[in-house]
XYZ file of C-alpha atoms in Angstrom:
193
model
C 16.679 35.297 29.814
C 14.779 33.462 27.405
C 14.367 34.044 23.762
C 11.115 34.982 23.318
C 11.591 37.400 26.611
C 14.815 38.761 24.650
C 12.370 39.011 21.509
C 10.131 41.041 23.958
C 12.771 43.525 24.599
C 14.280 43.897 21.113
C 10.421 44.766 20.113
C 10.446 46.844 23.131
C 13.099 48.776 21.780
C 11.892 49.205 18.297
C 8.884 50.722 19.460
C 10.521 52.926 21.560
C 12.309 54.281 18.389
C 9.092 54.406 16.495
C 6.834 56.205 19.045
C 8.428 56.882 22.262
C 8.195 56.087 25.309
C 5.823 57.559 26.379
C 3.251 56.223 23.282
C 4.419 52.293 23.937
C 1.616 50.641 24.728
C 1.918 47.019 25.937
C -0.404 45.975 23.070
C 2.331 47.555 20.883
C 5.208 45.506 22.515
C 3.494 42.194 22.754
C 2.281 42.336 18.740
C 5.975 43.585 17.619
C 7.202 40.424 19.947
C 4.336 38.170 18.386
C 3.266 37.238 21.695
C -0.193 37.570 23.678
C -0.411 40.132 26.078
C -0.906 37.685 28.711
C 2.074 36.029 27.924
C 4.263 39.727 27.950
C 2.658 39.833 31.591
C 3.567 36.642 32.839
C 7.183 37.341 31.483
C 7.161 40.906 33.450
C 4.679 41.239 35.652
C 3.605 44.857 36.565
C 3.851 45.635 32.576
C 5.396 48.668 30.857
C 7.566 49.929 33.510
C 8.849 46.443 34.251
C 9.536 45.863 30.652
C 11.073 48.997 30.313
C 13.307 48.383 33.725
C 14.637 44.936 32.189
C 15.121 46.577 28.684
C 17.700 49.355 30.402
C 19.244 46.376 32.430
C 19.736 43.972 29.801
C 21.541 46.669 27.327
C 23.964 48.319 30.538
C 24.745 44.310 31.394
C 25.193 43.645 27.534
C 27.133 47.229 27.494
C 29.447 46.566 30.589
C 30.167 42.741 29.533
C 31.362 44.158 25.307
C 33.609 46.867 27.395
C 35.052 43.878 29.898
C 36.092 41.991 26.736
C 37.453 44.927 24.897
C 39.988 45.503 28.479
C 40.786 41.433 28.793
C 44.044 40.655 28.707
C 45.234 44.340 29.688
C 47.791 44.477 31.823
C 48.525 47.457 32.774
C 46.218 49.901 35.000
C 47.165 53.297 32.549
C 46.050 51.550 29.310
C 42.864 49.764 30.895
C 41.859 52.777 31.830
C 42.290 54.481 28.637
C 40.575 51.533 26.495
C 37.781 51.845 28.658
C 36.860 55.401 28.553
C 37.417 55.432 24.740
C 35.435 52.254 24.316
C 32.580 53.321 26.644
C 32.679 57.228 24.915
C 32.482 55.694 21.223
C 30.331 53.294 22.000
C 28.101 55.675 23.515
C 27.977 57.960 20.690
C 27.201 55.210 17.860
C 24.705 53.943 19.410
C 21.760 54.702 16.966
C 19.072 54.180 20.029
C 20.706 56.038 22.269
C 20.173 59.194 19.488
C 17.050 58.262 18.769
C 15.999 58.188 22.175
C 17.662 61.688 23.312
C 16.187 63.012 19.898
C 12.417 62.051 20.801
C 12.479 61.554 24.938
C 15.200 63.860 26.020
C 13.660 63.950 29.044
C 13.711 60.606 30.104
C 16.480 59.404 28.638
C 18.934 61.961 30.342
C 17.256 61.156 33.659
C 18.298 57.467 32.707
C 21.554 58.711 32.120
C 21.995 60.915 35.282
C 19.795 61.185 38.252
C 17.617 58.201 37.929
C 19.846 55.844 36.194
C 23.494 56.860 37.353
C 23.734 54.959 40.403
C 22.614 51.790 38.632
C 24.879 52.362 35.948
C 28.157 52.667 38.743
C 26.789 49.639 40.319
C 26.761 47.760 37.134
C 30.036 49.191 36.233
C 31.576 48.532 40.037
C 30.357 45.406 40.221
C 31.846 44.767 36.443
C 34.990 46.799 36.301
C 36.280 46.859 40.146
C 37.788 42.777 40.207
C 40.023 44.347 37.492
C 41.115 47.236 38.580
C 41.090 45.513 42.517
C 44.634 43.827 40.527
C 46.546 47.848 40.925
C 44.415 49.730 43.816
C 42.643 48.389 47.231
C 39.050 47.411 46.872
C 37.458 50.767 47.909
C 39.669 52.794 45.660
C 39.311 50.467 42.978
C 35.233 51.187 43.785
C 36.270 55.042 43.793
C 37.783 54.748 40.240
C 35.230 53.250 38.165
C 32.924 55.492 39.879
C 34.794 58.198 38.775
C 35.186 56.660 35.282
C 31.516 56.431 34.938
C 30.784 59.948 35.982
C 33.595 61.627 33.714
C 32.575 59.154 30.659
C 28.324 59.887 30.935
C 29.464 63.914 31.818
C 31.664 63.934 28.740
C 29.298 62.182 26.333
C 26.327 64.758 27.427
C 28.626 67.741 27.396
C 31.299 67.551 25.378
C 34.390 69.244 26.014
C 36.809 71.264 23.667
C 39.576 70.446 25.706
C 38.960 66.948 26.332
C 38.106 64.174 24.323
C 37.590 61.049 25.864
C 36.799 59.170 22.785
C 40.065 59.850 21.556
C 42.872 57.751 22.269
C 45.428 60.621 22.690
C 43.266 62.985 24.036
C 42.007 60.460 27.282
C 45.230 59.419 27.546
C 46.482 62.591 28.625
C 43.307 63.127 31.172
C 44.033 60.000 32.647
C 47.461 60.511 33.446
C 47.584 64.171 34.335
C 43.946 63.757 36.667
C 43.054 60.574 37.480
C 45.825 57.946 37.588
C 47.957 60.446 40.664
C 44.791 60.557 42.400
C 44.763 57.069 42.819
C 48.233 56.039 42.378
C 50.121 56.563 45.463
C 53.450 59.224 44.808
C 57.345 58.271 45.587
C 58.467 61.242 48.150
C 60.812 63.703 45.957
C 64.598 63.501 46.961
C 66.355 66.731 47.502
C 69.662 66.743 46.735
């Protein structure tokens, strides 16, 4: 992207937070970017929707590549797992326009969240995550995982559990390897003496 399209989208954002989505007007977005409205047009043709649709790509791409670096150098399939359901679950719950957002368009920002959004957020997160965990499982479990990750991290985050805390080191740690990892991992037969 250029910079004054990423300027677009940061202004996008702010006025998001200050009015809500559903108030955004593209006047609003092209003065907070200082550009022309013909200009915010050319950039994303179709308008508000369009801008909107690169806005949620641009901050799951930004989101998925912070939570690849935060799992490089991991080698070992138990703790990548762990670092990235922590990771994901605290990032998701500091992130000020995430609140903001479920605060003043609950609405639409769960249905970006779950129906509407959720299978481009496992894409992104397959098509991010899988090479990694492709070094431990087959491709289409590997697929099957993050899927599962991205599921249990969004369903935790919107419903939080008293029994489970995935932002919690600990607490994911013992989720992961009492319900996911045998799932996945394949079992030694028991010997009987």
């Amino acid at each position: 992207m250029t910079p004054t399209e990423l300027r677009v989208l940061d202004a996008t954002k702010a006025c998001c937070e200050r009015w809500g989505i559903a108030k955004v007007t593209v006047d609003d977005i092209a003065a907070a970017a200082g550009v022309s409205r013909a200009t915010l047009y050319r950039m994303f043709p179709g308008g508000k929707d369009v801008i909107f649709e690169a806005l949620r790509v641009k901050e799951l791409e930004d989101f998925f590549t912070e939570l690849r670096e935060h799992i490089d150098g991991v080698d070992e399939l138990e703790e990548m797992l762990v670092r990235t359901v922590v990771y994901a679950t605290q990032s998701l719950r500091a992130d000020d326009h995430l609140a903001i957002m479920l605060a003043s368009e609950p609405g639409d920002t769960l249905s970006n969240l779950t129906v509407q959004g959720l299978p481009r957020i496992i894409r992104m997160a397959t098509l991010l995550l899988s090479g990694k965990v492709e070094a431990y499982l087959d491709r289409a479990s590997a697929q099957r995982l993050v899927d599962l990750l991205a599921r249990l991290v969004i369903s935790y985050f919107l419903a939080p559990s008293d029994h489970v805390a995935l932002g919690d080191e600990a607490s994911a740690r013992a989720f992961i390897t009492t319900h996911v990892l045998p799932t996945f991992l394949p079992t030694t037969p028991s010997t009987t003496s």
